[in-house]
mmCIF file of C-alpha atoms and ligand atoms in Angstrom:
data_model
loop_
_atom_site.group_PDB
_atom_site.id
_atom_site.type_symbol
_atom_site.label_atom_id
_atom_site.label_comp_id
_atom_site.label_asym_id
_atom_site.label_seq_id
_atom_site.Cartn_x
_atom_site.Cartn_y
_atom_site.Cartn_z
ATOM 1 C CA MET A 1 18.684 -11.188 15.054
ATOM 2 C CA THR A 2 15.966 -11.823 17.553
ATOM 3 C CA ALA A 3 13.678 -14.761 16.907
ATOM 4 C CA SER A 4 10.559 -12.747 17.766
ATOM 5 C CA SER A 5 7.664 -12.674 15.346
ATOM 6 C CA HIS A 6 6.022 -9.704 17.061
ATOM 7 C CA ILE A 7 5.730 -6.894 14.561
ATOM 8 C CA GLU A 8 6.753 -4.226 17.111
ATOM 9 C CA THR A 9 10.063 -6.024 17.652
ATOM 10 C CA LEU A 10 10.640 -6.793 13.978
ATOM 11 C CA ALA A 11 9.946 -3.170 13.024
ATOM 12 C CA ILE A 12 12.875 -2.101 15.200
ATOM 13 C CA HIS A 13 15.328 -4.979 14.891
ATOM 14 C CA ALA A 14 14.848 -6.792 11.573
ATOM 15 C CA GLY A 15 17.722 -5.888 9.246
ATOM 16 C CA ARG A 16 19.397 -3.733 11.878
ATOM 17 C CA GLU A 17 22.613 -4.513 13.756
ATOM 18 C CA PRO A 18 24.939 -1.975 15.399
ATOM 19 C CA ASP A 19 27.738 -1.079 12.983
ATOM 20 C CA THR A 20 30.694 -3.421 13.590
ATOM 21 C CA THR A 21 33.353 -0.895 12.606
ATOM 22 C CA SER A 22 32.131 2.169 14.550
ATOM 23 C CA GLY A 23 29.726 0.728 17.105
ATOM 24 C CA ALA A 24 27.049 3.183 15.905
ATOM 25 C CA VAL A 25 23.619 2.090 17.141
ATOM 26 C CA ALA A 26 21.625 4.053 14.555
ATOM 27 C CA PRO A 27 22.106 2.666 11.036
ATOM 28 C CA THR A 28 24.996 4.123 9.068
ATOM 29 C CA LEU A 29 24.076 5.815 5.789
ATOM 30 C CA THR A 30 26.176 4.490 2.920
ATOM 31 C CA LEU A 31 26.007 6.915 0.029
ATOM 32 C CA SER A 32 28.798 5.393 -2.048
ATOM 33 C CA SER A 33 27.673 4.370 -5.520
ATOM 34 C CA THR A 34 30.557 1.936 -5.985
ATOM 35 C CA PHE A 35 32.340 -0.626 -3.806
ATOM 36 C CA GLN A 36 35.970 -1.712 -3.652
ATOM 37 C CA ARG A 37 37.135 -5.063 -4.998
ATOM 38 C CA ALA A 38 39.635 -7.200 -3.127
ATOM 39 C CA ALA A 39 43.059 -8.081 -4.575
ATOM 40 C CA ASP A 40 41.642 -11.292 -6.016
ATOM 41 C CA GLY A 41 38.858 -9.365 -7.779
ATOM 42 C CA SER A 42 36.090 -10.496 -5.437
ATOM 43 C CA TYR A 43 33.651 -8.227 -3.571
ATOM 44 C CA PRO A 44 34.126 -9.110 0.105
ATOM 45 C CA GLN A 45 30.989 -7.272 1.320
ATOM 46 C CA GLY A 46 28.846 -8.462 -1.570
ATOM 47 C CA HIS A 47 28.212 -4.994 -3.014
ATOM 48 C CA ILE A 48 29.428 -3.956 -6.461
ATOM 49 C CA TYR A 49 27.447 -0.937 -7.601
ATOM 50 C CA GLY A 50 24.619 1.081 -6.046
ATOM 51 C CA ARG A 51 21.955 0.207 -8.605
ATOM 52 C CA ALA A 52 22.469 -3.514 -7.957
ATOM 53 C CA SER A 53 22.589 -3.259 -4.157
ATOM 54 C CA ASN A 54 23.405 -0.995 -1.245
ATOM 55 C CA PRO A 55 23.723 -1.743 2.496
ATOM 56 C CA ASN A 56 20.798 0.540 3.434
ATOM 57 C CA ARG A 57 18.573 -1.056 0.810
ATOM 58 C CA ASP A 58 19.591 -4.535 2.022
ATOM 59 C CA SER A 59 18.634 -3.612 5.595
ATOM 60 C CA LEU A 60 15.315 -2.170 4.494
ATOM 61 C CA GLU A 61 14.488 -5.220 2.362
ATOM 62 C CA THR A 62 15.297 -7.597 5.228
ATOM 63 C CA CYS A 63 12.990 -5.570 7.458
ATOM 64 C CA LEU A 64 10.146 -5.428 4.901
ATOM 65 C CA ALA A 65 10.316 -9.191 4.301
ATOM 66 C CA ALA A 66 10.166 -9.798 8.064
ATOM 67 C CA LEU A 67 7.176 -7.459 8.579
ATOM 68 C CA GLU A 68 5.114 -9.259 5.934
ATOM 69 C CA GLY A 69 6.380 -12.732 6.892
ATOM 70 C CA GLY A 70 7.898 -13.127 3.429
ATOM 71 C CA ALA A 71 11.086 -14.768 2.184
ATOM 72 C CA ALA A 72 12.417 -11.795 0.218
ATOM 73 C CA ALA A 73 11.677 -8.153 -0.583
ATOM 74 C CA ALA A 74 12.682 -5.766 -3.339
ATOM 75 C CA ALA A 75 12.548 -2.018 -2.701
ATOM 76 C CA PHE A 76 11.667 0.391 -5.496
ATOM 77 C CA SER A 77 11.730 4.144 -6.018
ATOM 78 C CA SER A 78 7.895 4.349 -5.870
ATOM 79 C CA GLY A 79 4.864 2.153 -5.352
ATOM 80 C CA SER A 80 4.203 2.544 -9.062
ATOM 81 C CA ALA A 81 7.665 1.196 -9.932
ATOM 82 C CA ALA A 82 6.905 -1.770 -7.652
ATOM 83 C CA SER A 83 3.563 -2.575 -9.319
ATOM 84 C CA LEU A 84 5.073 -2.109 -12.783
ATOM 85 C CA ALA A 85 7.795 -4.635 -11.897
ATOM 86 C CA VAL A 86 5.107 -7.184 -11.010
ATOM 87 C CA PHE A 87 3.315 -6.631 -14.347
ATOM 88 C CA GLN A 88 6.621 -6.799 -16.230
ATOM 89 C CA THR A 89 7.199 -10.343 -14.989
ATOM 90 C CA LEU A 90 4.341 -11.358 -17.308
ATOM 91 C CA ARG A 91 4.528 -12.046 -21.027
ATOM 92 C CA SER A 92 2.763 -10.481 -23.919
ATOM 93 C CA GLY A 93 -0.602 -12.246 -24.296
ATOM 94 C CA ASP A 94 -0.941 -12.976 -20.586
ATOM 95 C CA HIS A 95 -4.046 -11.789 -18.785
ATOM 96 C CA VAL A 96 -4.451 -10.021 -15.427
ATOM 97 C CA LEU A 97 -7.535 -9.713 -13.209
ATOM 98 C CA LEU A 98 -7.840 -6.314 -11.608
ATOM 99 C CA PRO A 99 -10.377 -5.035 -9.061
ATOM 100 C CA ASP A 100 -12.929 -2.626 -10.538
ATOM 101 C CA ASP A 101 -12.068 0.014 -7.932
ATOM 102 C CA VAL A 102 -8.302 -0.434 -8.028
ATOM 103 C CA TYR A 103 -6.001 2.525 -7.255
ATOM 104 C CA HIS A 104 -6.374 4.701 -10.357
ATOM 105 C CA GLY A 105 -2.610 4.762 -10.994
ATOM 106 C CA THR A 106 -2.497 0.953 -11.172
ATOM 107 C CA ARG A 107 -5.335 0.941 -13.680
ATOM 108 C CA ALA A 108 -3.601 3.648 -15.731
ATOM 109 C CA GLN A 109 -0.405 1.613 -15.713
ATOM 110 C CA LEU A 110 -2.128 -1.398 -17.228
ATOM 111 C CA ARG A 111 -4.181 0.654 -19.668
ATOM 112 C CA ASP A 112 -1.495 3.067 -20.886
ATOM 113 C CA VAL A 113 1.792 1.215 -20.368
ATOM 114 C CA MET A 114 1.255 -2.542 -20.240
ATOM 115 C CA ALA A 115 -1.718 -3.019 -22.613
ATOM 116 C CA PRO A 116 0.274 -1.490 -25.522
ATOM 117 C CA TRP A 117 2.936 -4.149 -24.742
ATOM 118 C CA GLY A 118 0.340 -6.870 -25.131
ATOM 119 C CA LEU A 119 -0.807 -7.523 -21.576
ATOM 120 C CA ALA A 120 -4.558 -8.107 -21.398
ATOM 121 C CA TYR A 121 -6.619 -7.330 -18.312
ATOM 122 C CA THR A 122 -10.183 -7.434 -17.027
ATOM 123 C CA GLU A 123 -11.626 -5.375 -14.209
ATOM 124 C CA VAL A 124 -13.955 -7.251 -11.917
ATOM 125 C CA ASP A 125 -15.822 -6.728 -8.653
ATOM 126 C CA MET A 126 -13.594 -8.787 -6.336
ATOM 127 C CA SER A 127 -16.181 -8.880 -3.576
ATOM 128 C CA ASP A 128 -18.148 -11.208 -5.930
ATOM 129 C CA LEU A 129 -16.243 -14.522 -6.088
ATOM 130 C CA ASP A 130 -18.453 -15.917 -8.882
ATOM 131 C CA ALA A 131 -17.698 -12.863 -10.993
ATOM 132 C CA VAL A 132 -13.986 -13.414 -10.360
ATOM 133 C CA ARG A 133 -14.194 -17.078 -11.447
ATOM 134 C CA ALA A 134 -16.194 -16.099 -14.526
ATOM 135 C CA ALA A 135 -13.597 -13.513 -15.538
ATOM 136 C CA LEU A 136 -10.703 -16.008 -15.604
ATOM 137 C CA GLN A 137 -9.189 -16.720 -19.002
ATOM 138 C CA PRO A 138 -6.825 -19.505 -20.102
ATOM 139 C CA ARG A 139 -3.912 -17.080 -19.916
ATOM 140 C CA THR A 140 -4.833 -15.417 -16.622
ATOM 141 C CA ARG A 141 -1.475 -15.491 -14.840
ATOM 142 C CA LEU A 142 -1.978 -12.839 -12.192
ATOM 143 C CA ILE A 143 -4.788 -11.803 -9.882
ATOM 144 C CA TRP A 144 -4.173 -8.337 -8.474
ATOM 145 C CA ALA A 145 -6.130 -7.525 -5.337
ATOM 146 C CA GLU A 146 -6.256 -4.329 -3.336
ATOM 147 C CA THR A 147 -7.907 -4.512 0.051
ATOM 148 C CA PRO A 148 -9.167 -2.228 1.486
ATOM 149 C CA SER A 149 -9.626 -0.584 -1.892
ATOM 150 C CA ASN A 150 -9.077 3.009 -2.844
ATOM 151 C CA PRO A 151 -11.244 5.060 -2.394
ATOM 152 C CA LEU A 152 -14.367 2.968 -1.613
ATOM 153 C CA LEU A 153 -12.718 0.869 1.120
ATOM 154 C CA LYS A 154 -14.158 -2.358 -0.306
ATOM 155 C CA LEU A 155 -12.637 -5.574 1.021
ATOM 156 C CA THR A 156 -11.498 -8.594 -0.949
ATOM 157 C CA ASP A 157 -11.344 -12.057 0.634
ATOM 158 C CA ILE A 158 -7.613 -12.783 0.302
ATOM 159 C CA ALA A 159 -7.851 -16.482 1.253
ATOM 160 C CA ALA A 160 -10.654 -17.076 -1.270
ATOM 161 C CA MET A 161 -8.733 -15.192 -3.952
ATOM 162 C CA SER A 162 -5.659 -17.310 -3.226
ATOM 163 C CA GLU A 163 -7.729 -20.500 -3.725
ATOM 164 C CA ILE A 164 -8.970 -19.234 -7.075
ATOM 165 C CA ALA A 165 -5.451 -18.218 -8.141
ATOM 166 C CA LYS A 166 -3.958 -21.590 -7.152
ATOM 167 C CA ARG A 167 -6.594 -23.551 -9.055
ATOM 168 C CA GLN A 168 -5.915 -21.372 -12.088
ATOM 169 C CA GLY A 169 -2.102 -21.624 -11.814
ATOM 170 C CA ALA A 170 -1.948 -17.849 -11.457
ATOM 171 C CA ARG A 171 -0.180 -15.754 -8.856
ATOM 172 C CA LEU A 172 -1.985 -13.566 -6.354
ATOM 173 C CA ALA A 173 -0.512 -10.126 -5.638
ATOM 174 C CA VAL A 174 -2.088 -7.977 -2.914
ATOM 175 C CA ASP A 175 -1.580 -4.222 -2.672
ATOM 176 C CA ASN A 176 -1.347 -3.935 1.119
ATOM 177 C CA THR A 177 -0.715 -0.181 1.183
ATOM 178 C CA PHE A 178 -3.910 0.743 3.068
ATOM 179 C CA ALA A 179 -3.847 -1.998 5.714
ATOM 180 C CA THR A 180 -0.074 -2.330 6.250
ATOM 181 C CA PRO A 181 1.372 -5.545 7.752
ATOM 182 C CA VAL A 182 0.301 -4.228 11.150
ATOM 183 C CA LEU A 183 -3.368 -4.884 10.329
ATOM 184 C CA GLN A 184 -3.238 -7.498 7.573
ATOM 185 C CA ARG A 185 -0.766 -10.196 6.492
ATOM 186 C CA PRO A 186 -1.693 -11.295 2.946
ATOM 187 C CA LEU A 187 1.123 -13.848 2.619
ATOM 188 C CA ALA A 188 -0.219 -15.753 5.638
ATOM 189 C CA LEU A 189 -3.603 -15.842 3.874
ATOM 190 C CA GLY A 190 -2.094 -17.410 0.733
ATOM 191 C CA ALA A 191 -0.974 -14.457 -1.401
ATOM 192 C CA ASP A 192 2.219 -14.919 -3.415
ATOM 193 C CA LEU A 193 3.277 -11.287 -3.492
ATOM 194 C CA VAL A 194 2.578 -8.193 -1.424
ATOM 195 C CA VAL A 195 3.026 -4.754 -2.972
ATOM 196 C CA HIS A 196 3.386 -1.481 -1.085
ATOM 197 C CA SER A 197 3.525 2.154 -1.809
ATOM 198 C CA THR A 198 5.947 2.904 1.019
ATOM 199 C CA SER A 199 5.154 6.566 0.335
ATOM 200 C CA LYS A 200 2.139 6.021 2.606
ATOM 201 C CA TYR A 201 2.079 4.370 6.081
ATOM 202 C CA LEU A 202 5.530 2.781 5.936
ATOM 203 C CA GLY A 203 7.059 6.200 5.274
ATOM 204 C CA GLY A 204 4.425 7.714 7.528
ATOM 205 C CA HIS A 205 5.567 11.354 7.418
ATOM 206 C CA SER A 206 4.679 12.455 3.862
ATOM 207 C CA ASP A 207 8.337 12.919 2.936
ATOM 208 C CA ILE A 208 9.333 9.777 1.008
ATOM 209 C CA ILE A 209 8.265 8.311 -2.329
ATOM 210 C CA GLY A 210 8.976 4.579 -2.405
ATOM 211 C CA GLY A 211 7.621 1.126 -3.067
ATOM 212 C CA ALA A 212 8.260 -2.540 -2.392
ATOM 213 C CA VAL A 213 7.395 -6.045 -3.517
ATOM 214 C CA ILE A 214 7.583 -8.817 -0.916
ATOM 215 C CA GLY A 215 7.558 -12.459 -1.969
ATOM 216 C CA ALA A 216 6.178 -15.406 -0.011
ATOM 217 C CA ARG A 217 8.997 -17.490 -1.512
ATOM 218 C CA ALA A 218 12.428 -16.578 -2.883
ATOM 219 C CA ASP A 219 11.554 -18.558 -6.041
ATOM 220 C CA ASP A 220 12.039 -17.996 -9.787
ATOM 221 C CA GLY A 221 9.054 -15.644 -9.829
ATOM 222 C CA PHE A 222 10.674 -13.467 -7.214
ATOM 223 C CA ALA A 223 14.062 -13.674 -8.980
ATOM 224 C CA LYS A 224 12.366 -12.059 -11.963
ATOM 225 C CA ILE A 225 11.229 -9.137 -9.787
ATOM 226 C CA ARG A 226 14.778 -8.802 -8.476
ATOM 227 C CA GLU A 227 16.061 -8.825 -12.042
ATOM 228 C CA ILE A 228 13.647 -6.049 -13.083
ATOM 229 C CA GLN A 229 14.687 -4.049 -10.001
ATOM 230 C CA GLY A 230 18.371 -4.245 -10.977
ATOM 231 C CA LYS A 231 18.059 -4.048 -14.760
ATOM 232 C CA GLY A 232 15.178 -1.579 -14.778
ATOM 233 C CA GLY A 233 16.965 0.525 -12.175
ATOM 234 C CA ALA A 234 13.944 2.120 -10.429
ATOM 235 C CA VAL A 235 15.719 1.819 -7.083
ATOM 236 C CA PRO A 236 15.351 3.994 -3.976
ATOM 237 C CA SER A 237 18.260 6.176 -2.834
ATOM 238 C CA PRO A 238 20.258 5.053 0.216
ATOM 239 C CA PHE A 239 18.856 8.018 2.163
ATOM 240 C CA ASP A 240 15.267 7.093 1.305
ATOM 241 C CA CYS A 241 15.976 3.546 2.497
ATOM 242 C CA TRP A 242 17.501 4.929 5.695
ATOM 243 C CA LEU A 243 14.538 7.248 6.292
ATOM 244 C CA LEU A 244 12.061 4.463 5.626
ATOM 245 C CA GLN A 245 13.707 2.164 8.099
ATOM 246 C CA ARG A 246 13.632 4.919 10.689
ATOM 247 C CA SER A 247 9.913 5.426 10.035
ATOM 248 C CA ILE A 248 9.105 1.719 10.133
ATOM 249 C CA ALA A 249 10.338 1.549 13.746
ATOM 250 C CA THR A 250 7.171 3.411 14.788
ATOM 251 C CA LEU A 251 4.820 1.872 12.176
ATOM 252 C CA PRO A 252 2.905 -0.424 14.575
ATOM 253 C CA LEU A 253 2.306 2.390 17.074
ATOM 254 C CA ARG A 254 1.299 4.890 14.424
ATOM 255 C CA VAL A 255 -1.068 2.607 12.534
ATOM 256 C CA ARG A 256 -2.849 1.351 15.654
ATOM 257 C CA ALA A 257 -3.361 4.876 16.983
ATOM 258 C CA GLN A 258 -4.503 6.198 13.606
ATOM 259 C CA SER A 259 -6.929 3.269 13.200
ATOM 260 C CA ALA A 260 -8.427 3.780 16.639
ATOM 261 C CA SER A 261 -9.064 7.438 15.765
ATOM 262 C CA ALA A 262 -10.480 6.509 12.348
ATOM 263 C CA GLN A 263 -12.965 4.157 14.020
ATOM 264 C CA ARG A 264 -14.236 7.030 16.165
ATOM 265 C CA VAL A 265 -14.332 9.459 13.247
ATOM 266 C CA ALA A 266 -16.279 6.930 11.161
ATOM 267 C CA GLU A 267 -18.782 6.431 13.989
ATOM 268 C CA PHE A 268 -19.170 10.202 14.322
ATOM 269 C CA LEU A 269 -19.694 10.716 10.582
ATOM 270 C CA ALA A 270 -22.220 7.871 10.395
ATOM 271 C CA GLY A 271 -24.422 9.812 12.838
ATOM 272 C CA GLN A 272 -24.415 13.114 10.933
ATOM 273 C CA PRO A 273 -27.485 14.138 8.910
ATOM 274 C CA GLN A 274 -25.298 15.788 6.217
ATOM 275 C CA VAL A 275 -23.518 12.463 5.535
ATOM 276 C CA ALA A 276 -25.209 10.102 3.076
ATOM 277 C CA ALA A 277 -22.808 7.172 3.525
ATOM 278 C CA VAL A 278 -19.578 6.279 5.320
ATOM 279 C CA HIS A 279 -17.267 3.702 3.743
ATOM 280 C CA TYR A 280 -15.279 2.121 6.544
ATOM 281 C CA PRO A 281 -14.879 -1.628 7.187
ATOM 282 C CA GLY A 282 -14.831 -1.083 10.956
ATOM 283 C CA LEU A 283 -18.502 -0.025 11.001
ATOM 284 C CA PRO A 284 -20.931 -2.892 11.749
ATOM 285 C CA GLY A 285 -23.213 -1.826 8.861
ATOM 286 C CA ASP A 286 -20.389 -1.823 6.291
ATOM 287 C CA PRO A 287 -20.439 -4.567 3.607
ATOM 288 C CA GLY A 288 -16.811 -5.378 4.527
ATOM 289 C CA TYR A 289 -17.390 -5.603 8.280
ATOM 290 C CA ALA A 290 -17.504 -9.411 8.708
ATOM 291 C CA LEU A 291 -14.600 -10.054 6.346
ATOM 292 C CA GLY A 292 -12.631 -7.256 7.971
ATOM 293 C CA ARG A 293 -13.005 -8.914 11.354
ATOM 294 C CA SER A 294 -11.576 -12.138 9.988
ATOM 295 C CA GLN A 295 -8.674 -10.859 7.902
ATOM 296 C CA MET A 296 -7.798 -7.479 9.432
ATOM 297 C CA GLN A 297 -6.943 -6.446 12.971
ATOM 298 C CA SER A 298 -9.056 -3.291 12.716
ATOM 299 C CA GLY A 299 -10.797 -1.143 10.136
ATOM 300 C CA GLY A 300 -7.628 0.813 9.365
ATOM 301 C CA ALA A 301 -7.005 4.547 9.261
ATOM 302 C CA MET A 302 -8.579 5.376 5.876
ATOM 303 C CA LEU A 303 -12.232 6.116 5.288
ATOM 304 C CA SER A 304 -14.403 7.917 2.810
ATOM 305 C CA PHE A 305 -17.833 9.500 3.065
ATOM 306 C CA ARG A 306 -20.456 11.009 0.800
ATOM 307 C CA VAL A 307 -22.024 14.387 1.397
ATOM 308 C CA ARG A 308 -25.795 14.250 1.079
ATOM 309 C CA THR A 309 -26.227 17.462 -0.873
ATOM 310 C CA GLY A 310 -23.697 16.625 -3.582
ATOM 311 C CA GLU A 311 -20.357 17.540 -5.082
ATOM 312 C CA ALA A 312 -20.375 21.295 -4.420
ATOM 313 C CA ALA A 313 -21.304 20.707 -0.774
ATOM 314 C CA ALA A 314 -18.529 18.106 -0.471
ATOM 315 C CA GLN A 315 -16.005 20.602 -1.817
ATOM 316 C CA THR A 316 -17.268 23.200 0.671
ATOM 317 C CA VAL A 317 -16.923 20.798 3.601
ATOM 318 C CA ALA A 318 -13.333 20.054 2.569
ATOM 319 C CA ALA A 319 -12.570 23.763 2.221
ATOM 320 C CA ASN A 320 -14.093 24.581 5.631
ATOM 321 C CA LEU A 321 -11.875 22.176 7.548
ATOM 322 C CA GLY A 322 -9.111 23.695 9.599
ATOM 323 C CA LEU A 323 -7.068 20.701 10.795
ATOM 324 C CA PHE A 324 -7.438 18.438 7.766
ATOM 325 C CA THR A 325 -5.242 19.539 4.887
ATOM 326 C CA GLN A 326 -6.749 19.229 1.411
ATOM 327 C CA ALA A 327 -4.150 17.120 -0.367
ATOM 328 C CA THR A 328 -3.736 13.787 -2.067
ATOM 329 C CA SER A 329 -1.875 10.833 -0.537
ATOM 330 C CA LEU A 330 -2.332 9.188 2.861
ATOM 331 C CA GLY A 331 -0.685 7.479 5.765
ATOM 332 C CA GLY A 332 1.184 10.466 7.219
ATOM 333 C CA VAL A 333 1.038 11.815 10.761
ATOM 334 C CA GLU A 334 -1.168 14.712 9.592
ATOM 335 C CA SER A 335 -4.809 14.197 8.618
ATOM 336 C CA LEU A 336 -5.640 14.760 4.956
ATOM 337 C CA ILE A 337 -8.895 15.099 3.044
ATOM 338 C CA GLU A 338 -9.400 14.875 -0.662
ATOM 339 C CA HIS A 339 -12.128 15.250 -3.248
ATOM 340 C CA ARG A 340 -11.052 12.092 -5.014
ATOM 341 C CA ALA A 341 -13.004 12.308 -8.285
ATOM 342 C CA SER A 342 -11.362 15.576 -9.321
ATOM 343 C CA VAL A 343 -7.884 14.200 -8.560
ATOM 344 C CA GLU A 344 -8.504 11.038 -10.578
ATOM 345 C CA GLY A 345 -9.444 13.031 -13.668
ATOM 346 C CA PRO A 346 -12.181 12.702 -16.295
ATOM 347 C CA GLN A 347 -12.066 8.874 -16.398
ATOM 348 C CA SER A 348 -12.727 8.595 -12.661
ATOM 349 C CA ARG A 349 -15.611 6.373 -11.520
ATOM 350 C CA THR A 350 -15.501 7.694 -7.984
ATOM 351 C CA PRO A 351 -18.805 9.252 -6.812
ATOM 352 C CA ARG A 352 -18.600 13.037 -7.197
ATOM 353 C CA ASP A 353 -19.915 13.658 -3.666
ATOM 354 C CA LEU A 354 -17.206 11.524 -2.030
ATOM 355 C CA LEU A 355 -14.447 12.776 0.228
ATOM 356 C CA ARG A 356 -11.562 10.499 1.173
ATOM 357 C CA VAL A 357 -9.937 10.944 4.544
ATOM 358 C CA SER A 358 -6.577 9.840 5.884
ATOM 359 C CA ILE A 359 -6.615 10.025 9.675
ATOM 360 C CA GLY A 360 -3.383 11.231 11.236
ATOM 361 C CA LEU A 361 -2.069 11.330 14.770
ATOM 362 C CA GLU A 362 -3.770 14.511 16.008
ATOM 363 C CA HIS A 363 -6.096 14.145 19.014
ATOM 364 C CA VAL A 364 -9.274 12.489 17.776
ATOM 365 C CA ASP A 365 -11.517 14.957 19.648
ATOM 366 C CA ASP A 366 -9.934 17.795 17.671
ATOM 367 C CA LEU A 367 -10.495 15.951 14.391
ATOM 368 C CA ILE A 368 -14.142 15.283 15.219
ATOM 369 C CA ALA A 369 -14.720 18.893 16.326
ATOM 370 C CA ASP A 370 -13.231 20.107 13.040
ATOM 371 C CA LEU A 371 -15.449 17.807 10.958
ATOM 372 C CA ASP A 372 -18.461 18.833 13.018
ATOM 373 C CA GLN A 373 -17.955 22.565 12.359
ATOM 374 C CA ALA A 374 -17.199 22.005 8.654
ATOM 375 C CA LEU A 375 -20.354 19.893 8.126
ATOM 376 C CA ARG A 376 -22.507 22.490 9.889
ATOM 377 C CA ALA A 377 -20.970 25.343 7.915
ATOM 378 C CA GLY A 378 -21.408 23.373 4.643
HETATM 379 C C1 LIG B 1 -0.174 5.630 -3.619
HETATM 380 C C2 LIG B 1 -0.588 4.272 -3.984
HETATM 381 C C3 LIG B 1 0.071 3.535 -4.988
HETATM 382 C C4 LIG B 1 1.175 4.149 -5.837
HETATM 383 O O1 LIG B 1 2.330 4.426 -5.089
HETATM 384 P P1 LIG B 1 3.344 5.637 -5.418
HETATM 385 O O2 LIG B 1 4.349 5.509 -4.333
HETATM 386 O O3 LIG B 1 2.563 6.908 -5.378
HETATM 387 O O4 LIG B 1 3.905 5.390 -6.783
HETATM 388 C C5 LIG B 1 -0.343 2.245 -5.217
HETATM 389 N N1 LIG B 1 -1.363 1.684 -4.533
HETATM 390 C C6 LIG B 1 -2.032 2.364 -3.573
HETATM 391 C C7 LIG B 1 -3.145 1.694 -2.845
HETATM 392 C C8 LIG B 1 -1.672 3.672 -3.268
HETATM 393 O O5 LIG B 1 -2.343 4.333 -2.316
#
């Protein structure tokens, strides 16, 4: 392996070697669910059974750990399986701090799955450090941060959160799905764990559901995640691992191009009379702007905006767009738009006039022209 720490090089080479038996340059897909033992009963290649490990998953995990600058990674069959594994490392009676605008699926997981098992949690505004300190309890063992957040694009100070977690003897996990390791490296800022929905930018083409947990250290805490991966069995298929690794090769290029376009789209939207607010940390007026400049490389490729005349007008704008597809999810090559409150359901706290946008790789002038015509028609 190359000793480079440049993410472009790691994205292509980490965990990848030409196949020694065939010479194949592209990774070989190993579908076998079971692996042969040697005459003495040992497993010469280290693999026993596909739930426990698989060569494609090993390669992917090596690559993911390298991208985040971690010591180890565990790949899961979805981002939700990855976050659940982190919560399952805790004990009944433990307490978790959660951001008040956390991804709605993470909140639902704690509320509907983990709370009945005895895990307590408090939602707090993580942009307010005093509020975070005040919400700590004797049995707070995990601080879960998500930055930028979904869908309000609020930023959390990862280094400050890490200080608070260390003083408390709790672990800090950061959902880095929106920023990706291209724009933000939470482990370098003191986080203990990074969580991804690899269904988003890492997959990048809206054709994979996957997740990952990356650990700063290969310690007992990470061993527990590995144990839940193997014993819980929410593992990705070899083909999904193969596809993900193929997608990751272009991750740095995709994310930088998408972020540059998002910056221009955000600036355009901020100047439109039909737009009441744009949530994007790359805009100088945004509450996350200063923090974003210190902990992110750019504002990212996600933004949301509010339509001045309300929910019905927001729905009309979304419907009038030609290039943006109305669909949930994010991080793919195609631009998506979504009326978030109606997707999140009746318990949603998202403003009803808000549209969330995932900027793809189309030409930015085309995206802006499409938004322009849809706002005028709305
Ligand atoms: C999509 C998403 C998840 C959940 O991941 P799945 O792969 O859909 O299970 C978690 N966090 C964030 C920020 C997400 O966008």
